[in-house]
Amino acid sequence: MGCLATTHSKVIHKLDIPSFDWPVAPFPRLKYPLEEFTRENAQEEARCLEEVEDSIVKWRQKRKPVAGIIIEPIQAEGGDNHASPDFFRSLRNIARKHGCAFHVDEIQTGGGCTGKFWAHEHWGMDDPADIVSFSKKLLSGGYYQKDELQADKPYRIFNTWMGDPSKNLFLAEVLNVIRRENLLEEVTRSGKALLNGLYELQAQYPGLLSRARGQGTFCAIDLCDTATRDRLLLQARDKGVHLGGCGDVSIRFRPALVFKEYHVHIFLNIFNDILAQNK
């Protein structure tokens, strides 16, 4: 119930399930290209931060104090929405000011796909989080937290298996490969090539594409409408490219860490062919 109360991207997941009366704050909706909308984006982030603080105060007045703030470094399922490091630093300060634990959800962003092992490293903070959750590329679901949040009695956190030691053995080898093959540097290089390629396609097909954005290979681009987005996803699949949708009109790119620059060019050629069919 707690997990479902904090997700808002797909109604079907919450159908017929009771939910907690928890406040929800807006994530910034930035305009692109960023350099052309500096003032507007700063205002948008300030608006969202103000709503967060207002909600904390209102819920405290209702005698329902906010225990914690949960935030993704990139709001993934909701449409690959980004925010500036300043936004996250300010949000962290609001959490600290009001005594709220700060939970950074790295389930999609953790594991190196943004060019750093944890996306919150891009914020440049000494104290970025109280709790960090992870899964997907890390092969198992889990979290790590500050010592003061450690459960004070055994069995307060309990399930049948209490983790999966075999997955930890796999993960140890994955981490070795990431280090040995310098895959974070590879992600940065291929991510730059991917984003630049998306910028070029966006300029070539302005009636179809907009808002190209990304960090590392964690990239996305918007289509003109949902129907066109869904059609392109199927056409890409038929040409051997597996893409995903997110938000209402976005295509998201989630290549593996071994995705190299020559893979980028293979993809961009295929994507260009698909776009040419739809212009």
Short mmCIF file of C-alpha atoms in Angstrom, two decimals:
data_model
loop_
_atom_site.label_atom_id
_atom_site.label_comp_id
_atom_site.label_asym_id
_atom_site.label_seq_id
_atom_site.Cartn_x
_atom_site.Cartn_y
_atom_site.Cartn_z
CA MET A 1 0.00 0.00 0.00
CA GLY A 2 2.85 2.35 0.76
CA CYS A 3 4.46 1.73 -2.63
CA LEU A 4 1.17 2.17 -4.47
CA ALA A 5 0.44 5.39 -2.56
CA THR A 6 3.62 6.92 -3.96
CA THR A 7 3.15 6.01 -7.62
CA HIS A 8 0.99 8.13 -9.90
CA SER A 9 1.89 7.22 -13.47
CA LYS A 10 -0.51 4.34 -14.23
CA VAL A 11 -4.00 4.28 -12.73
CA ILE A 12 -4.39 0.56 -13.43
CA HIS A 13 -1.80 -0.28 -10.75
CA LYS A 14 -3.93 1.37 -8.07
CA LEU A 15 -7.38 0.17 -9.13
CA ASP A 16 -9.49 -1.10 -6.18
CA ILE A 17 -6.59 -0.64 -3.72
CA PRO A 18 -7.11 1.70 -0.74
CA SER A 19 -4.49 4.41 -0.41
CA PHE A 20 -3.00 6.64 2.25
CA ASP A 21 -3.86 10.32 2.52
CA TRP A 22 -0.37 11.48 1.60
CA PRO A 23 0.51 14.78 -0.08
CA VAL A 24 1.83 14.76 -3.65
CA ALA A 25 3.98 17.60 -4.96
CA PRO A 26 4.63 18.46 -8.62
CA PHE A 27 7.90 17.61 -10.32
CA PRO A 28 9.31 20.45 -12.45
CA ARG A 29 8.30 20.45 -16.10
CA LEU A 30 11.30 22.06 -17.79
CA LYS A 31 11.33 23.68 -21.22
CA TYR A 32 13.95 22.76 -23.80
CA PRO A 33 16.55 23.62 -24.95
CA LEU A 34 17.57 24.51 -21.40
CA GLU A 35 19.87 27.37 -22.37
CA GLU A 36 16.97 29.20 -24.03
CA PHE A 37 14.63 28.93 -21.05
CA THR A 38 16.88 29.59 -18.05
CA ARG A 39 14.54 32.09 -16.39
CA GLU A 40 11.34 30.10 -17.05
CA ASN A 41 12.86 26.87 -15.76
CA ALA A 42 14.17 28.57 -12.60
CA GLN A 43 10.66 29.89 -11.97
CA GLU A 44 9.15 26.44 -12.54
CA GLU A 45 11.54 24.82 -10.07
CA ALA A 46 10.88 27.56 -7.51
CA ARG A 47 7.12 27.00 -7.90
CA CYS A 48 7.50 23.26 -7.24
CA LEU A 49 9.73 23.82 -4.21
CA GLU A 50 7.20 26.28 -2.79
CA GLU A 51 4.42 23.71 -3.19
CA VAL A 52 6.51 21.09 -1.38
CA GLU A 53 7.06 23.35 1.60
CA ASP A 54 3.41 24.48 1.63
CA SER A 55 2.27 20.85 1.70
CA ILE A 56 4.56 20.01 4.61
CA VAL A 57 3.19 22.96 6.60
CA LYS A 58 -0.47 22.20 5.74
CA TRP A 59 -0.18 18.52 6.64
CA ARG A 60 1.46 19.41 9.95
CA GLN A 61 -1.47 21.72 10.70
CA LYS A 62 -3.78 18.76 9.97
CA ARG A 63 -1.78 16.80 12.58
CA LYS A 64 -0.38 14.57 9.86
CA PRO A 65 3.32 15.51 9.87
CA VAL A 66 5.29 14.50 6.77
CA ALA A 67 7.78 11.80 7.76
CA GLY A 68 9.72 11.79 4.50
CA ILE A 69 10.09 13.00 0.94
CA ILE A 70 10.54 10.48 -1.88
CA ILE A 71 12.09 11.77 -5.09
CA GLU A 72 13.60 10.29 -8.26
CA PRO A 73 16.74 12.00 -9.64
CA ILE A 74 14.99 11.74 -13.00
CA GLN A 75 11.24 11.17 -12.84
CA ALA A 76 11.30 8.17 -15.13
CA GLU A 77 7.92 6.47 -15.46
CA GLY A 78 6.20 9.86 -15.36
CA GLY A 79 7.88 11.03 -18.58
CA ASP A 80 11.67 11.28 -18.06
CA ASN A 81 11.42 14.64 -16.33
CA HIS A 82 14.69 16.26 -15.26
CA ALA A 83 15.50 18.98 -12.75
CA SER A 84 18.65 20.96 -12.00
CA PRO A 85 21.14 20.10 -9.23
CA ASP A 86 20.06 23.36 -7.54
CA PHE A 87 16.50 22.04 -7.35
CA PHE A 88 17.59 18.87 -5.56
CA ARG A 89 19.90 20.75 -3.22
CA SER A 90 17.04 23.08 -2.27
CA LEU A 91 14.65 20.15 -1.82
CA ARG A 92 17.20 18.42 0.42
CA ASN A 93 17.41 21.57 2.53
CA ILE A 94 13.61 21.75 2.85
CA ALA A 95 13.58 18.13 4.06
CA ARG A 96 16.30 18.90 6.60
CA LYS A 97 14.55 22.08 7.76
CA HIS A 98 11.27 20.27 8.46
CA GLY A 99 12.74 17.06 9.87
CA CYS A 100 11.67 14.89 6.91
CA ALA A 101 13.75 11.90 5.87
CA PHE A 102 14.99 12.31 2.28
CA HIS A 103 14.54 9.15 0.23
CA VAL A 104 16.19 9.13 -3.19
CA ASP A 105 14.60 6.51 -5.46
CA GLU A 106 17.38 5.24 -7.75
CA ILE A 107 15.54 2.14 -8.95
CA GLN A 108 15.72 3.29 -12.58
CA THR A 109 18.66 5.70 -12.42
CA GLY A 110 21.09 3.71 -10.24
CA GLY A 111 23.80 1.44 -11.58
CA GLY A 112 25.65 3.72 -14.00
CA CYS A 113 23.22 4.63 -16.81
CA THR A 114 23.56 8.39 -16.18
CA GLY A 115 27.36 8.29 -16.38
CA LYS A 116 27.79 8.10 -12.61
CA PHE A 117 27.01 5.04 -10.54
CA TRP A 118 24.29 6.94 -8.65
CA ALA A 119 22.43 9.73 -10.41
CA HIS A 120 22.40 11.78 -7.20
CA GLU A 121 26.18 12.12 -7.53
CA HIS A 122 25.46 14.69 -10.27
CA TRP A 123 24.06 16.99 -7.57
CA GLY A 124 27.52 17.53 -6.05
CA MET A 125 26.34 17.20 -2.44
CA ASP A 126 28.14 15.83 0.62
CA ASP A 127 24.84 14.70 2.18
CA PRO A 128 22.45 13.91 -0.69
CA ALA A 129 20.12 11.40 0.96
CA ASP A 130 19.01 9.63 4.12
CA ILE A 131 17.81 6.55 2.20
CA VAL A 132 18.63 5.35 -1.32
CA SER A 133 16.61 2.55 -2.93
CA PHE A 134 17.80 0.54 -5.92
CA SER A 135 16.90 -2.37 -8.18
CA LYS A 136 16.98 -3.28 -11.92
CA LYS A 137 20.65 -2.98 -12.93
CA LEU A 138 21.64 -3.91 -9.38
CA LEU A 139 19.97 -7.34 -9.89
CA SER A 140 17.99 -7.24 -6.67
CA GLY A 141 15.73 -4.77 -4.90
CA GLY A 142 17.12 -3.07 -1.83
CA TYR A 143 18.14 0.13 -0.10
CA TYR A 144 20.85 1.61 2.04
CA GLN A 145 20.39 4.24 4.70
CA LYS A 146 22.06 6.35 7.34
CA ASP A 147 22.92 4.57 10.58
CA GLU A 148 20.33 6.53 12.57
CA LEU A 149 17.55 5.02 10.42
CA GLN A 150 18.64 1.45 11.14
CA ALA A 151 15.77 -0.51 12.72
CA ASP A 152 16.26 -0.63 16.48
CA LYS A 153 14.92 -4.21 16.94
CA PRO A 154 15.28 -7.41 14.92
CA TYR A 155 12.30 -8.50 12.79
CA ARG A 156 10.99 -4.97 12.31
CA ILE A 157 12.04 -5.48 8.70
CA PHE A 158 11.44 -9.08 7.73
CA ASN A 159 10.55 -11.36 4.85
CA THR A 160 11.01 -15.03 4.07
CA TRP A 161 14.34 -14.88 2.25
CA MET A 162 15.86 -11.71 3.73
CA GLY A 163 17.57 -10.93 0.46
CA ASP A 164 19.18 -13.24 -2.06
CA PRO A 165 22.87 -13.97 -1.44
CA SER A 166 23.32 -15.54 -4.90
CA LYS A 167 22.30 -12.23 -6.53
CA ASN A 168 24.97 -10.48 -4.46
CA LEU A 169 27.59 -12.80 -5.96
CA PHE A 170 26.38 -11.89 -9.45
CA LEU A 171 26.34 -8.20 -8.53
CA ALA A 172 29.92 -8.34 -7.25
CA GLU A 173 31.04 -9.58 -10.67
CA VAL A 174 28.92 -6.96 -12.47
CA LEU A 175 30.67 -4.26 -10.41
CA ASN A 176 34.04 -5.76 -11.31
CA VAL A 177 33.17 -5.58 -15.03
CA ILE A 178 31.96 -1.97 -14.71
CA ARG A 179 35.30 -1.01 -13.17
CA ARG A 180 37.51 -3.17 -15.38
CA GLU A 181 35.91 -2.06 -18.66
CA ASN A 182 35.47 1.60 -17.59
CA LEU A 183 31.78 1.38 -18.44
CA LEU A 184 30.85 4.65 -16.74
CA GLU A 185 33.17 6.47 -19.13
CA GLU A 186 31.67 4.45 -22.00
CA VAL A 187 28.16 5.53 -20.93
CA THR A 188 29.24 9.18 -20.92
CA ARG A 189 30.69 8.93 -24.44
CA SER A 190 27.83 6.97 -25.98
CA GLY A 191 25.27 9.09 -24.13
CA LYS A 192 26.72 12.26 -25.59
CA ALA A 193 26.59 10.74 -29.08
CA LEU A 194 22.99 9.57 -28.53
CA LEU A 195 21.78 12.94 -27.27
CA ASN A 196 23.54 14.84 -30.06
CA GLY A 197 21.95 12.48 -32.57
CA LEU A 198 18.52 13.08 -31.05
CA TYR A 199 19.11 16.84 -31.29
CA GLU A 200 19.89 16.46 -35.00
CA LEU A 201 16.80 14.33 -35.65
CA GLN A 202 14.70 16.80 -33.67
CA ALA A 203 15.91 19.60 -35.95
CA GLN A 204 15.27 17.43 -39.01
CA TYR A 205 11.74 16.41 -37.95
CA PRO A 206 10.38 19.37 -35.92
CA GLY A 207 6.79 18.32 -36.60
CA LEU A 208 7.39 14.96 -34.93
CA LEU A 209 10.09 15.42 -32.26
CA SER A 210 10.75 17.85 -29.41
CA ARG A 211 12.33 18.15 -25.95
CA ALA A 212 15.32 15.83 -26.48
CA ARG A 213 16.91 15.42 -23.07
CA GLY A 214 19.13 13.08 -21.12
CA GLN A 215 21.98 12.32 -18.78
CA GLY A 216 24.43 9.64 -19.88
CA THR A 217 22.42 7.16 -21.94
CA PHE A 218 19.33 7.82 -19.81
CA CYS A 219 17.69 9.81 -22.62
CA ALA A 220 14.22 10.60 -23.91
CA ILE A 221 12.44 12.57 -26.60
CA ASP A 222 8.83 13.66 -27.05
CA LEU A 223 6.60 12.84 -29.99
CA CYS A 224 3.82 15.07 -31.30
CA ASP A 225 1.06 12.90 -29.76
CA THR A 226 0.45 9.58 -28.03
CA ALA A 227 -0.80 7.73 -31.11
CA THR A 228 2.31 8.64 -33.11
CA ARG A 229 4.57 7.66 -30.19
CA ASP A 230 2.90 4.26 -29.88
CA ARG A 231 3.07 3.66 -33.65
CA LEU A 232 6.80 4.47 -33.72
CA LEU A 233 7.46 2.07 -30.85
CA LEU A 234 5.88 -0.75 -32.85
CA GLN A 235 7.74 0.20 -36.04
CA ALA A 236 11.04 0.27 -34.13
CA ARG A 237 10.31 -3.15 -32.66
CA ASP A 238 9.65 -4.52 -36.14
CA LYS A 239 13.09 -3.27 -37.17
CA GLY A 240 14.78 -4.94 -34.20
CA VAL A 241 14.97 -1.97 -31.81
CA HIS A 242 13.34 -2.29 -28.41
CA LEU A 243 12.23 1.13 -27.11
CA GLY A 244 9.86 2.07 -24.31
CA GLY A 245 7.30 4.76 -23.77
CA CYS A 246 6.94 6.92 -20.68
CA GLY A 247 4.63 9.75 -19.75
CA ASP A 248 2.01 10.64 -22.34
CA VAL A 249 4.13 11.24 -25.44
CA SER A 250 7.76 10.35 -24.62
CA ILE A 251 10.06 7.63 -25.91
CA ARG A 252 12.72 6.62 -23.42
CA PHE A 253 16.12 5.10 -24.17
CA ARG A 254 17.56 2.58 -21.71
CA PRO A 255 20.52 0.82 -23.34
CA ALA A 256 22.81 -1.47 -21.40
CA LEU A 257 26.09 -0.13 -20.01
CA VAL A 258 27.99 -1.90 -22.84
CA PHE A 259 26.16 0.25 -25.44
CA LYS A 260 28.93 1.85 -27.51
CA GLU A 261 29.11 4.73 -29.97
CA TYR A 262 28.82 2.45 -32.99
CA HIS A 263 25.60 1.07 -31.50
CA VAL A 264 24.35 4.66 -31.28
CA HIS A 265 24.89 5.17 -35.01
CA ILE A 266 23.15 1.89 -35.85
CA PHE A 267 20.15 2.99 -33.81
CA LEU A 268 20.05 6.54 -35.17
CA ASN A 269 20.05 5.25 -38.76
CA ILE A 270 17.11 2.94 -38.02
CA PHE A 271 15.25 5.67 -36.09
CA ASN A 272 15.79 8.12 -38.94
CA ASP A 273 14.28 5.63 -41.41
CA ILE A 274 11.21 5.22 -39.18
CA LEU A 275 10.77 8.96 -38.77
CA ALA A 276 11.03 9.46 -42.54
CA GLN A 277 8.09 7.09 -42.95
CA ASN A 278 5.99 9.15 -40.56
CA LYS A 279 6.77 12.74 -41.50
#
